[in-house]
XYZ file of C-alpha atoms in Angstrom:
779
model
C -95.386 -5.337 -48.498
C -96.519 -7.923 -46.082
C -95.383 -8.072 -42.545
C -93.592 -11.315 -43.222
C -91.695 -9.713 -46.102
C -90.842 -6.775 -43.917
C -89.685 -9.191 -41.255
C -87.575 -11.127 -43.774
C -86.008 -7.952 -45.146
C -85.355 -6.773 -41.601
C -83.746 -10.056 -40.652
C -81.609 -9.957 -43.812
C -80.442 -6.432 -43.096
C -79.739 -7.423 -39.531
C -77.737 -10.407 -40.698
C -75.748 -8.223 -43.108
C -75.083 -5.717 -40.373
C -74.019 -8.452 -37.972
C -71.703 -9.943 -40.576
C -70.320 -6.511 -41.312
C -69.777 -5.868 -37.633
C -68.286 -9.327 -37.230
C -65.920 -8.719 -40.139
C -64.946 -5.392 -38.651
C -64.274 -7.099 -35.333
C -62.170 -9.798 -36.978
C -60.102 -7.347 -38.994
C -57.751 -6.439 -36.121
C -57.042 -10.114 -35.473
C -56.185 -10.608 -39.109
C -53.872 -7.630 -38.996
C -52.327 -8.954 -35.813
C -51.752 -12.330 -37.406
C -50.036 -10.696 -40.351
C -47.756 -8.787 -38.002
C -47.121 -11.911 -36.002
C -46.172 -13.745 -39.179
C -43.815 -10.953 -40.123
C -42.302 -11.038 -36.641
C -41.883 -14.788 -36.874
C -40.115 -14.461 -40.200
C -37.882 -11.745 -38.728
C -37.098 -14.003 -35.794
C -36.081 -16.787 -38.157
C -33.832 -14.391 -40.037
C -32.181 -13.261 -36.773
C -31.875 -16.813 -35.513
C -30.119 -17.826 -38.721
C -27.386 -15.314 -37.894
C -26.887 -16.533 -34.324
C -23.869 -18.640 -33.280
C -24.318 -22.346 -32.928
C -22.813 -24.303 -30.039
C -19.862 -25.508 -32.091
C -19.037 -21.969 -33.187
C -19.265 -20.699 -29.598
C -16.912 -23.427 -28.353
C -14.370 -22.746 -31.112
C -14.559 -19.006 -30.521
C -14.062 -19.319 -26.752
C -11.259 -21.861 -27.063
C -9.484 -19.595 -29.516
C -9.903 -16.652 -27.180
C -8.621 -18.623 -24.187
C -5.587 -19.898 -26.127
C -4.731 -16.395 -27.289
C -4.948 -14.996 -23.776
C -2.923 -17.903 -22.411
C -0.190 -17.281 -24.998
C -0.034 -13.620 -24.000
C 0.334 -14.557 -20.326
C 3.050 -17.138 -21.068
C 4.972 -14.648 -23.173
C 4.815 -12.157 -20.323
C 5.891 -14.759 -17.774
C 8.818 -16.060 -19.810
C 10.023 -12.649 -20.939
C 12.444 -11.983 -18.104
C 14.414 -9.071 -19.509
C 13.506 -7.420 -22.790
C 16.233 -4.791 -22.539
C 19.006 -3.663 -20.220
C 19.961 -0.254 -18.929
C 23.622 -1.051 -19.604
C 24.736 -0.019 -16.085
C 24.402 -3.432 -14.406
C 27.042 -6.046 -15.256
C 25.272 -9.424 -15.204
C 28.388 -11.496 -15.922
C 30.190 -10.054 -12.918
C 27.138 -10.719 -10.718
C 26.990 -14.325 -11.922
C 30.667 -14.822 -11.024
C 29.849 -13.638 -7.498
C 26.972 -16.117 -7.354
C 29.121 -19.044 -8.444
C 31.889 -18.187 -5.966
C 29.528 -17.813 -3.011
C 27.726 -21.106 -3.689
C 30.900 -23.043 -4.503
C 31.532 -23.655 -0.795
C 28.247 -25.557 -0.436
C 25.678 -25.020 2.338
C 26.385 -22.042 4.604
C 24.654 -22.632 7.921
C 25.033 -20.243 10.830
C 28.243 -20.844 12.754
C 29.854 -22.964 10.048
C 33.315 -22.016 8.686
C 31.765 -21.841 5.192
C 29.418 -19.100 6.364
C 31.463 -17.250 8.966
C 34.893 -17.340 7.341
C 34.920 -18.297 3.651
C 31.895 -16.307 2.513
C 32.635 -13.354 4.785
C 36.202 -13.101 3.492
C 35.036 -13.236 -0.121
C 32.451 -10.483 0.399
C 34.985 -8.287 2.197
C 37.535 -8.778 -0.607
C 35.009 -7.767 -3.276
C 33.861 -4.744 -1.278
C 37.465 -3.632 -0.837
C 38.052 -3.909 -4.581
C 34.997 -1.730 -5.234
C 36.199 0.790 -2.650
C 39.648 0.990 -4.219
C 38.241 1.316 -7.732
C 35.893 4.176 -6.783
C 38.286 5.969 -4.431
C 38.815 8.919 -6.789
C 35.099 9.354 -7.421
C 32.537 11.518 -5.617
C 31.566 8.790 -3.135
C 33.084 7.206 -0.044
C 32.664 3.639 1.183
C 32.840 2.597 4.839
C 32.750 -1.053 5.909
C 31.826 -2.370 9.352
C 31.689 -6.031 10.416
C 29.178 -6.345 13.239
C 28.785 -9.406 15.478
C 25.745 -8.675 17.650
C 24.243 -10.634 20.542
C 20.603 -10.373 21.555
C 17.182 -11.994 21.819
C 13.614 -11.180 20.862
C 10.166 -12.723 20.729
C 8.781 -13.969 17.420
C 5.908 -16.327 16.587
C 5.370 -17.211 20.229
C 8.945 -18.191 21.128
C 12.290 -16.566 21.896
C 15.023 -16.267 19.285
C 18.455 -15.902 20.903
C 21.627 -15.184 18.917
C 25.268 -14.697 19.920
C 27.969 -13.125 17.730
C 26.239 -13.674 14.389
C 27.789 -11.851 11.432
C 26.690 -8.679 9.636
C 28.700 -6.919 6.936
C 27.439 -3.335 6.685
C 28.652 -1.101 3.838
C 27.894 2.621 3.869
C 27.955 4.375 0.496
C 27.540 8.134 0.656
C 28.749 11.347 -1.018
C 32.116 12.522 0.229
C 30.281 15.524 1.615
C 28.449 12.987 3.868
C 24.724 12.263 4.088
C 22.111 12.270 6.848
C 19.472 10.029 5.305
C 20.005 6.484 4.027
C 18.257 3.714 2.144
C 18.944 0.195 3.397
C 19.444 -2.663 0.921
C 19.362 -6.068 2.627
C 20.252 -9.639 1.635
C 21.457 -12.698 3.565
C 24.327 -14.966 2.576
C 23.592 -17.889 4.916
C 21.597 -20.904 3.695
C 19.622 -23.787 5.106
C 21.400 -27.087 5.690
C 21.873 -29.415 2.706
C 21.256 -26.677 0.141
C 23.732 -24.444 -1.735
C 21.188 -21.620 -1.445
C 21.774 -20.057 -4.864
C 18.383 -18.406 -5.077
C 17.905 -18.075 -1.322
C 19.778 -15.836 -1.054
C 23.198 -15.867 -2.697
C 21.911 -14.389 -5.954
C 20.528 -11.378 -4.075
C 23.886 -10.739 -2.424
C 25.549 -11.071 -5.821
C 23.134 -8.510 -7.270
C 23.785 -6.178 -4.323
C 27.554 -6.376 -4.846
C 27.151 -5.286 -8.455
C 24.620 -2.567 -7.548
C 27.147 -1.254 -5.017
C 29.787 -1.265 -7.753
C 27.525 0.655 -10.161
C 26.433 3.305 -7.660
C 29.921 3.812 -6.277
C 31.270 4.567 -9.768
C 28.640 7.137 -10.736
C 30.164 10.416 -11.810
C 27.335 12.426 -10.238
C 27.198 12.301 -6.433
C 24.112 10.845 -4.811
C 21.822 13.131 -2.834
C 21.432 10.614 0.009
C 23.313 7.484 1.051
C 22.791 3.721 0.844
C 23.655 1.114 3.468
C 24.192 -2.347 1.987
C 23.680 -5.019 4.641
C 24.971 -8.520 3.910
C 23.611 -10.447 6.885
C 24.757 -13.917 7.827
C 21.901 -15.187 9.994
C 18.460 -15.075 8.412
C 17.439 -18.699 8.069
C 17.303 -19.253 11.824
C 14.521 -16.796 12.731
C 15.792 -13.559 11.147
C 18.453 -12.923 13.787
C 21.169 -10.873 12.068
C 18.740 -8.248 10.761
C 17.431 -7.821 14.317
C 20.992 -7.344 15.544
C 21.593 -4.596 12.985
C 18.368 -2.618 13.281
C 18.333 -2.671 17.106
C 22.052 -2.304 17.884
C 24.050 -0.812 15.014
C 24.608 2.976 15.206
C 23.968 3.383 11.468
C 20.416 2.081 11.896
C 19.267 5.456 13.239
C 19.899 7.030 9.829
C 17.861 4.495 7.828
C 14.630 5.983 6.438
C 13.437 3.093 4.255
C 14.664 -0.277 3.007
C 14.591 -2.735 0.123
C 14.750 -6.413 1.057
C 15.846 -9.032 -1.487
C 14.526 -12.530 -0.834
C 13.418 -15.757 -2.526
C 10.486 -18.161 -2.321
C 11.503 -19.960 -5.500
C 14.404 -20.407 -7.885
C 14.825 -17.990 -10.785
C 12.154 -16.254 -12.806
C 10.905 -12.792 -12.009
C 11.299 -11.082 -8.671
C 7.904 -10.054 -7.321
C 7.170 -7.048 -5.132
C 4.895 -8.800 -2.664
C 5.076 -6.534 0.396
C 5.321 -2.789 0.908
C 4.773 -0.335 3.713
C 3.458 -0.209 6.287
C 1.648 2.769 4.717
C 4.170 5.179 3.068
C 2.655 5.028 -0.430
C 5.580 6.992 -1.866
C 7.674 3.805 -1.882
C 5.324 1.963 -4.230
C 5.025 5.047 -6.394
C 8.820 5.250 -6.589
C 9.006 1.600 -7.683
C 6.310 2.196 -10.297
C 8.214 5.159 -11.738
C 11.727 3.707 -11.583
C 11.540 -0.071 -12.112
C 12.756 -1.083 -15.574
C 10.946 -4.444 -15.564
C 8.101 -4.026 -13.052
C 6.398 -7.026 -11.464
C 4.222 -6.227 -8.461
C 0.891 -7.288 -7.023
C -1.021 -6.255 -3.936
C -2.610 -9.722 -4.073
C 0.777 -11.187 -3.112
C 0.913 -8.847 -0.135
C -2.539 -9.908 1.047
C -1.646 -13.591 0.710
C 1.737 -13.326 2.440
C 0.553 -11.191 5.338
C -2.422 -13.503 5.902
C -0.014 -16.156 7.213
C -0.919 -18.731 4.553
C 2.709 -18.970 3.420
C 4.884 -20.866 5.957
C 7.851 -18.506 5.905
C 8.953 -15.014 6.871
C 11.519 -12.440 5.756
C 13.681 -9.695 7.233
C 10.959 -7.272 6.124
C 9.135 -8.176 9.336
C 12.123 -7.295 11.529
C 12.712 -3.888 9.966
C 8.992 -3.123 10.086
C 8.305 -4.290 13.648
C 11.585 -3.500 15.429
C 12.906 -0.640 13.290
C 9.571 1.046 12.537
C 10.727 1.851 9.024
C 8.868 1.228 5.752
C 10.183 -0.873 2.928
C 9.745 -2.955 -0.193
C 10.007 -6.752 -0.124
C 10.998 -8.550 -3.349
C 11.342 -12.285 -3.916
C 11.892 -14.764 -6.722
C 8.749 -16.921 -6.774
C 9.036 -19.338 -9.711
C 9.883 -23.025 -9.355
C 9.283 -23.175 -5.627
C 9.421 -26.980 -5.819
C 13.212 -26.888 -5.411
C 13.387 -23.993 -2.943
C 15.503 -24.991 0.091
C 16.706 -28.192 -1.591
C 19.937 -29.477 -3.117
C 18.611 -28.416 -6.522
C 18.868 -24.688 -5.705
C 22.042 -24.274 -7.750
C 23.428 -21.343 -9.830
C 22.816 -23.017 -13.190
C 19.065 -23.079 -12.513
C 18.969 -19.287 -12.287
C 18.772 -17.783 -15.795
C 21.112 -14.935 -16.599
C 18.094 -12.860 -17.610
C 16.691 -13.259 -14.077
C 19.868 -11.744 -12.657
C 19.784 -9.002 -15.288
C 16.215 -7.905 -14.603
C 16.714 -8.021 -10.814
C 19.877 -5.949 -11.101
C 18.269 -3.403 -13.438
C 15.280 -3.024 -11.121
C 17.189 -2.730 -7.851
C 19.735 -0.331 -9.321
C 17.069 1.914 -10.869
C 14.838 1.946 -7.789
C 17.688 2.655 -5.362
C 19.072 5.395 -7.581
C 15.624 6.986 -7.794
C 15.035 6.816 -4.029
C 18.395 8.238 -2.966
C 17.879 11.174 -5.316
C 14.328 11.883 -4.086
C 13.070 14.468 -1.618
C 10.706 11.998 0.072
C 13.557 10.039 1.659
C 14.733 13.066 3.640
C 11.304 13.791 5.123
C 9.043 10.818 4.606
C 6.778 11.731 7.536
C 4.600 14.014 5.403
C 4.161 11.194 2.855
C 3.580 8.487 5.452
C -0.170 7.974 5.590
C -2.194 5.960 3.147
C -2.185 2.432 1.753
C -1.814 1.629 -1.911
C -3.372 -0.733 -4.419
C -0.797 -1.773 -7.006
C -0.443 -4.273 -9.822
C 1.471 -4.522 -13.079
C 0.072 -5.062 -16.568
C 2.077 -7.912 -18.097
C 5.296 -6.398 -16.802
C 4.956 -3.318 -19.006
C 3.796 -0.847 -16.374
C 2.579 -0.662 -12.781
C -0.844 0.691 -11.931
C -0.825 2.415 -8.545
C -3.604 4.222 -6.725
C -4.551 4.822 -3.115
C -6.830 2.507 -1.188
C -9.323 5.373 -0.905
C -9.506 5.644 -4.674
C -9.960 1.881 -4.821
C -12.882 2.125 -2.406
C -14.467 4.846 -4.556
C -14.035 2.721 -7.694
C -15.549 -0.335 -6.017
C -18.522 1.597 -4.658
C -19.119 3.281 -8.022
C -19.067 -0.039 -9.865
C -21.363 -1.618 -7.266
C -23.894 1.217 -7.526
C -23.751 1.177 -11.322
C -24.330 -2.574 -11.292
C -27.385 -2.245 -9.045
C -28.818 0.502 -11.241
C -28.210 -1.554 -14.363
C -29.848 -4.630 -12.861
C -32.851 -2.604 -11.709
C -33.190 -1.061 -15.165
C -32.957 -4.440 -16.860
C -35.499 -6.002 -14.508
C -37.875 -3.019 -14.912
C -38.728 -3.783 -18.589
C -39.883 -7.424 -18.213
C -41.700 -6.520 -15.010
C -43.685 -3.789 -16.799
C -44.439 -6.163 -19.668
C -46.232 -8.358 -17.165
C -47.879 -5.697 -14.997
C -49.068 -3.325 -17.766
C -51.091 -5.979 -19.734
C -52.905 -6.966 -16.548
C -53.881 -3.360 -15.858
C -54.939 -2.854 -19.468
C -57.084 -5.980 -19.394
C -58.984 -4.665 -16.382
C -59.530 -1.208 -17.861
C -60.313 -2.248 -21.447
C -62.200 -5.473 -20.896
C -65.237 -4.199 -22.849
C -63.218 -2.754 -25.708
C -62.306 -5.743 -27.811
C -60.454 -3.835 -30.490
C -58.074 -2.141 -28.126
C -57.407 -5.404 -26.356
C -56.661 -7.138 -29.633
C -54.262 -4.446 -30.814
C -52.397 -4.418 -27.489
C -52.074 -8.200 -27.590
C -50.609 -7.867 -31.060
C -48.076 -5.287 -29.839
C -47.002 -7.391 -26.848
C -46.730 -10.588 -28.852
C -44.622 -8.794 -31.411
C -42.280 -7.509 -28.670
C -42.040 -10.930 -27.063
C -41.263 -12.466 -30.428
C -38.326 -10.108 -30.866
C -37.089 -10.776 -27.331
C -37.542 -14.490 -27.880
C -34.652 -14.648 -30.327
C -31.991 -16.661 -28.451
C -28.357 -16.325 -29.406
C -25.696 -13.817 -30.366
C -24.170 -12.911 -33.676
C -20.524 -13.455 -34.555
C -19.904 -9.716 -34.704
C -21.381 -9.190 -31.252
C -19.418 -12.097 -29.753
C -16.102 -10.924 -31.195
C -16.740 -7.384 -29.968
C -17.703 -8.706 -26.528
C -14.569 -10.864 -26.189
C -12.354 -8.035 -27.428
C -13.631 -5.891 -24.598
C -12.782 -8.690 -22.163
C -9.207 -9.122 -23.392
C -7.452 -6.700 -21.017
C -9.246 -7.689 -17.762
C -9.091 -11.366 -18.731
C -5.329 -11.264 -19.325
C -4.824 -9.534 -15.987
C -7.005 -12.024 -14.098
C -5.264 -15.001 -15.701
C -1.900 -13.490 -14.829
C -2.932 -13.132 -11.179
C -4.207 -16.706 -11.148
C -0.863 -17.859 -12.550
C 0.924 -16.046 -9.704
C -1.324 -17.697 -7.111
C -0.730 -21.180 -8.517
C 3.003 -20.526 -8.944
C 3.248 -19.687 -5.246
C 0.726 -22.027 -3.621
C 1.248 -25.287 -5.515
C 4.893 -25.799 -4.444
C 4.086 -24.621 -0.923
C 1.845 -27.652 -0.460
C 5.011 -29.760 -0.514
C 6.347 -28.056 2.619
C 3.244 -26.809 4.429
C 3.149 -29.574 7.025
C 0.952 -32.580 7.600
C -2.154 -30.892 8.970
C -4.111 -29.693 5.920
C -4.718 -31.899 2.838
C -3.154 -30.114 -0.150
C -5.825 -31.529 -2.448
C -8.461 -29.573 -0.549
C -6.441 -26.347 -0.724
C -5.768 -26.655 -4.440
C -9.371 -27.704 -5.117
C -10.586 -24.513 -3.460
C -8.122 -22.427 -5.506
C -9.140 -24.179 -8.745
C -12.821 -23.681 -7.946
C -12.325 -20.001 -7.206
C -10.260 -19.530 -10.387
C -12.898 -21.362 -12.463
C -15.709 -19.248 -11.059
C -13.802 -16.033 -11.718
C -12.817 -16.995 -15.275
C -16.181 -18.468 -16.287
C -18.000 -15.365 -15.099
C -16.576 -13.466 -18.049
C -17.597 -15.764 -20.910
C -20.716 -17.367 -19.408
C -22.757 -14.676 -21.129
C -21.514 -15.781 -24.556
C -22.265 -19.441 -23.818
C -25.782 -18.584 -22.713
C -26.448 -16.611 -25.888
C -25.663 -19.554 -28.138
C -28.674 -21.072 -29.892
C -28.439 -24.121 -27.654
C -26.420 -25.013 -24.558
C -27.237 -28.647 -23.952
C -24.127 -29.996 -25.697
C -21.866 -27.449 -24.007
C -23.232 -28.321 -20.579
C -22.956 -32.018 -21.356
C -19.325 -31.548 -22.403
C -18.416 -29.584 -19.296
C -20.113 -32.186 -17.128
C -18.183 -34.970 -18.836
C -14.856 -33.212 -18.337
C -15.644 -32.703 -14.650
C -16.634 -36.337 -14.202
C -13.522 -37.695 -15.914
C -11.165 -35.454 -13.938
C -12.936 -36.260 -10.677
C -12.558 -40.005 -11.292
C -8.894 -39.659 -12.253
C -8.076 -37.615 -9.157
C -9.946 -39.993 -6.849
C -8.130 -42.980 -8.343
C -4.760 -41.460 -7.417
C -3.266 -41.869 -10.884
C -1.252 -38.649 -10.646
C 2.053 -39.122 -8.804
C 2.987 -35.854 -7.062
C 6.796 -36.185 -7.140
C 9.455 -36.283 -9.834
C 13.207 -36.869 -10.081
C 13.492 -35.435 -13.589
C 16.785 -33.478 -13.551
C 15.369 -30.778 -15.816
C 12.316 -30.193 -13.617
C 12.538 -31.974 -10.249
C 9.578 -32.102 -7.857
C 11.056 -33.742 -4.745
C 9.317 -34.971 -1.638
C 10.870 -33.312 1.387
C 11.644 -35.156 4.603
C 13.846 -34.560 7.642
C 16.145 -37.341 8.850
C 17.990 -37.091 12.164
C 20.310 -39.595 13.684
C 19.658 -38.786 17.306
C 20.440 -39.953 20.789
C 18.084 -39.152 23.669
C 18.997 -39.139 27.355
C 16.516 -38.647 30.198
C 17.871 -37.630 33.606
C 16.252 -38.092 36.978
C 15.734 -35.376 39.581
C 19.076 -36.212 41.226
C 20.923 -35.854 37.899
C 21.483 -39.547 37.243
C 20.729 -41.062 33.827
C 17.260 -42.569 33.988
C 16.931 -43.910 30.431
C 18.276 -43.421 26.925
C 17.724 -44.531 23.351
C 19.077 -43.835 19.874
C 17.614 -44.018 16.411
C 16.992 -42.541 13.019
C 14.062 -40.158 13.234
C 12.236 -39.479 9.945
C 9.764 -36.577 9.752
C 7.481 -35.768 6.853
C 7.107 -32.202 5.645
C 3.957 -32.768 3.586
C 0.583 -34.440 3.955
C 1.425 -37.778 2.300
C 3.611 -38.876 5.227
C 5.434 -42.130 4.369
C 2.813 -43.779 2.155
C 4.922 -43.425 -1.007
C 8.213 -44.278 0.750
C 7.122 -47.466 2.528
C 7.066 -49.557 -0.700
C 10.743 -48.649 -1.235
C 11.826 -48.941 2.415
C 9.419 -51.378 4.124
C 10.979 -50.764 7.553
C 9.546 -47.245 7.522
C 5.894 -47.952 8.245
C 3.245 -47.071 10.797
C 4.478 -49.742 13.192
C 7.448 -47.501 14.076
C 5.350 -44.351 14.302
C 6.663 -41.973 16.961
C 4.405 -41.108 19.897
C 5.660 -38.191 21.952
C 4.689 -38.294 25.614
C 2.708 -35.267 26.695
C 4.559 -34.811 29.978
C 7.893 -34.330 28.191
C 8.947 -30.868 26.985
C 9.563 -31.768 23.325
C 10.637 -35.367 23.158
C 13.394 -34.847 20.614
C 11.289 -34.829 17.448
C 8.042 -33.637 15.985
C 4.920 -35.533 16.979
C 4.441 -36.975 13.485
C 7.634 -38.976 12.937
C 8.946 -42.488 12.381
C 11.735 -43.920 14.515
C 14.187 -46.631 13.443
C 16.491 -47.880 16.249
C 20.209 -47.212 15.586
C 23.486 -47.020 17.552
C 24.331 -43.965 19.622
C 25.846 -40.878 18.041
C 29.142 -39.544 19.384
C 29.806 -35.957 18.254
C 33.338 -34.651 18.622
C 31.924 -31.609 20.432
C 29.263 -33.110 22.721
C 26.701 -31.025 24.572
C 27.670 -29.784 28.032
C 24.837 -28.624 30.298
C 25.206 -27.665 33.939
C 23.477 -25.787 36.714
C 25.694 -22.932 37.885
C 23.632 -21.739 40.842
C 20.303 -22.145 42.577
C 19.022 -19.710 45.181
C 15.771 -18.689 46.786
C 14.885 -15.019 46.465
C 13.359 -12.832 49.164
C 10.057 -12.708 47.245
C 9.661 -16.469 47.368
C 10.868 -17.519 43.907
C 13.716 -19.859 43.012
C 16.385 -18.458 40.674
C 18.415 -20.938 38.637
C 21.386 -20.089 36.411
C 22.668 -22.477 33.721
C 25.518 -22.760 31.241
C 25.392 -24.635 27.934
C 28.187 -25.528 25.532
C 27.408 -27.151 22.217
C 27.091 -26.669 18.439
C 26.050 -23.446 16.729
C 22.351 -24.410 16.636
C 20.514 -25.507 19.766
C 17.056 -25.249 21.252
C 15.761 -25.125 24.803
C 12.304 -26.141 25.976
C 11.039 -25.688 29.521
C 7.889 -26.951 31.188
C 7.117 -26.088 34.824
C 5.464 -28.810 36.863
C 1.827 -28.541 37.874
C 1.261 -25.495 40.087
C 4.643 -23.861 39.305
C 5.150 -20.926 36.931
C 7.998 -18.864 35.509
C 8.020 -15.264 36.734
C 11.062 -13.849 34.875
C 14.073 -14.864 32.825
C 17.110 -13.471 31.006
C 15.589 -13.525 27.500
C 13.947 -10.741 25.529
C 12.043 -8.276 27.676
C 12.505 -10.521 30.759
C 8.836 -11.617 30.665
C 8.378 -15.355 29.957
C 6.052 -16.132 27.039
C 4.094 -19.362 27.177
C 4.242 -21.371 23.951
C 1.129 -22.935 22.422
C 2.788 -26.363 22.603
C 2.470 -26.279 26.373
C 5.796 -24.856 27.531
C 8.487 -22.305 26.764
C 10.714 -22.486 23.680
C 14.021 -20.720 22.965
C 15.896 -21.060 19.670
C 19.646 -20.465 19.955
C 22.285 -19.858 17.284
C 25.800 -18.462 17.371
C 28.679 -17.474 15.169
C 32.299 -18.453 15.648
C 34.214 -17.788 18.868
C 31.037 -17.234 20.883
C 31.277 -17.877 24.630
C 29.242 -20.499 26.427
C 25.525 -19.829 26.484
C 24.433 -18.630 29.933
C 20.865 -17.927 31.008
C 18.734 -17.761 34.135
C 15.099 -17.854 35.140
C 13.021 -17.449 38.269
C 10.263 -19.908 39.028
C 7.408 -19.597 41.483
C 7.034 -22.915 43.360
C 3.579 -24.490 43.631
C 1.563 -24.363 46.794
C 2.490 -27.015 49.317
C -0.761 -28.864 48.633
C 0.059 -29.107 44.891
C 3.765 -29.903 45.260
C 5.120 -33.273 44.178
C 8.625 -33.909 45.531
C 9.263 -36.608 42.924
C 8.642 -34.248 39.984
C 10.632 -31.200 41.124
C 9.836 -27.687 39.886
C 10.626 -27.763 36.177
C 11.694 -29.982 33.266
C 14.262 -28.703 30.770
C 15.071 -30.270 27.393
C 18.126 -29.196 25.407
C 18.513 -30.268 21.767
C 21.823 -29.889 19.959
C 21.827 -29.905 16.139
C 24.990 -30.593 14.141
C 24.476 -29.163 10.643
C 28.092 -28.697 9.571
C 31.486 -30.326 9.865
C 32.267 -33.964 10.443
C 29.704 -34.240 13.238
C 26.784 -33.941 10.797
C 27.342 -37.444 9.351
C 27.188 -40.992 10.627
C 27.561 -44.349 8.917
C 24.011 -45.407 9.735
C 22.594 -42.110 8.508
C 24.439 -42.292 5.183
C 23.308 -45.880 4.689
C 19.648 -44.937 5.135
C 19.893 -41.918 2.845
C 21.083 -44.125 -0.022
C 17.904 -46.213 0.209
C 15.492 -43.377 -0.487
C 14.106 -43.071 -4.031
C 15.574 -40.407 -6.316
C 12.436 -38.252 -6.000
C 12.987 -37.829 -2.232
C 15.059 -34.971 -0.828
C 16.109 -35.886 2.722
C 17.541 -33.016 4.756
C 19.725 -34.813 7.271
C 21.858 -34.069 10.308
C 22.984 -35.389 13.692
C 21.278 -34.338 16.922
C 21.268 -35.090 20.622
C 18.551 -34.584 23.200
C 19.002 -34.208 26.968
C 16.103 -33.859 29.391
C 16.663 -32.729 33.011
C 14.470 -32.139 36.061
C 15.163 -29.573 38.800
């Protein structure tokens, strides 16, 4: 064989070997491609089973509607059953009788005589009916006088009315629960929900407990107080001055922030977790939320209750309940008995009766000190049961969930991170080994193909939403409570903060919380572009509609009124010089807005009320007779039948260099006093509260005064430190005093000019009106 033949044969063999080696090298890639094709087919099969956008939207809308229906059913179901011990019809008769006299302001005959006599008659009937039973009833009518500091000013009261009823076993008792309501109302409102219905419920609870055949272990004091609306005065008089107060171990306060609906437990404590636990065990129709407590105690709600007095001045724990629905008509003329459903009275009566009965039969009431410490987290599940656990347990739960979440996130992020890091390491180590590299690439691509399937199956989505049902219902229920409380409050929260901003923040927070739950399902749909486009369109449309102002905030619909609140005073102002002579005076109709819209919706109906008559209060005057944001229409002077009388009784210099002045004031049952020392002077002591003057944030000192019937003239004194001789101004004197007298009842609360203006307001306006006078003096 020639060399050339040998060479040819060698080259052929080499070529065959190379082809063989090349085929062997290509075989893994072919295998990989086959696996990749199989994976692709599997991905298509999985993708075919995934939900499309339309299916996801329908599924989520159905889920949301179902949850919403459950929440509405829970909200509207006031009383599913009754214990049979609370007589709702009798309680409703009490409610109608109490409110039949109209508004019951402090010091008015309707409050101090008519209502008091009715309550005493009913209590006497209950006492006579239960006289042969195992319990005794003692009644005491208290008319306390006192003063205290609250919210930066002094609240002074004189001979306000308390009706205290002690129910105890005939063998006597040493420990008592206190049940509190107030029968007075704000001016211009019959006050059915705030708080006549609570007093009606308490009368019937007293009747039920007094007629029990088994004697109670402890006693109950029922306090019907007649002075709550003017700075919680009667409750202070009881808890600081009544001898029975020393035996009170805990209390239940019945209040209202709305009209009808369910009564919410929105405050408990301080501490004493046994009270919440007792409510959870005993309440027939529970409705409680620690969220309400956080909101109320944050100061976001512009109101207060007697709970604060018993907590701060009595140092006793309690439970605060209030009706919260339909707050739009709270403190208006629409707060009438017919707007309170019978079922609302039934559930409130069942709950209060059951809880009180449980507490007065418990061992904790006798020695609550060993159960004192600890705060509770509490909430109800659709009114079926109350979940209660300590704050420490809540902290443990939160920390456990947080740690579990971090671990889960780390575990989830570990897999994709390793899928990136491990191929890089393998490529460096196996660069020269083509086969291994090819097989690993096949494995990774197959895994990525499986992970690349985007979407979720119907079975998975239904299972996922089913797991969300319970927490979602609870969250939506809490959001309903927040909106039910905060939306009406914007109509009486003052003119400082735009309500649109507040509600926008609440809506945003609620949307974020709710969307967090189902965002996962939306993301797992095969495509999200149409869903995102739809959500964006909805946002844009709503934003444009809100900005255009197409939604009118008020309504005069008799079935569901949403009135705009304003204050209207027909007032006369008189300014006196340092020598006591009248320096100037004026009279007019002063209109004050209670919400942010001011007069912009009223001006088209009453053109005279516009910004040209806007009130500007002078800074050097101690309260110029109105709020700073008011409108003033000139009008004739007012002439009350019982005009204000103000006089200086004595003025003397003390041995320590101060000047002591004593004054006497005669006037209506509601007055206010503002004092402002001149530059360089300062008050050192006075006759109010703890004798230490408290400077008000408005730039002076403020005292709110109210009295019952047959109260003597109001006398007070103060000592003032004169300014240094270099700072003294003989023309200004030492101090300016302004006394405002408010006529809320009787014939003095009306005038012809006032009635004429009230008739001109649109039907959707609720004007709270009265007569007032203002006198400013310098000394």
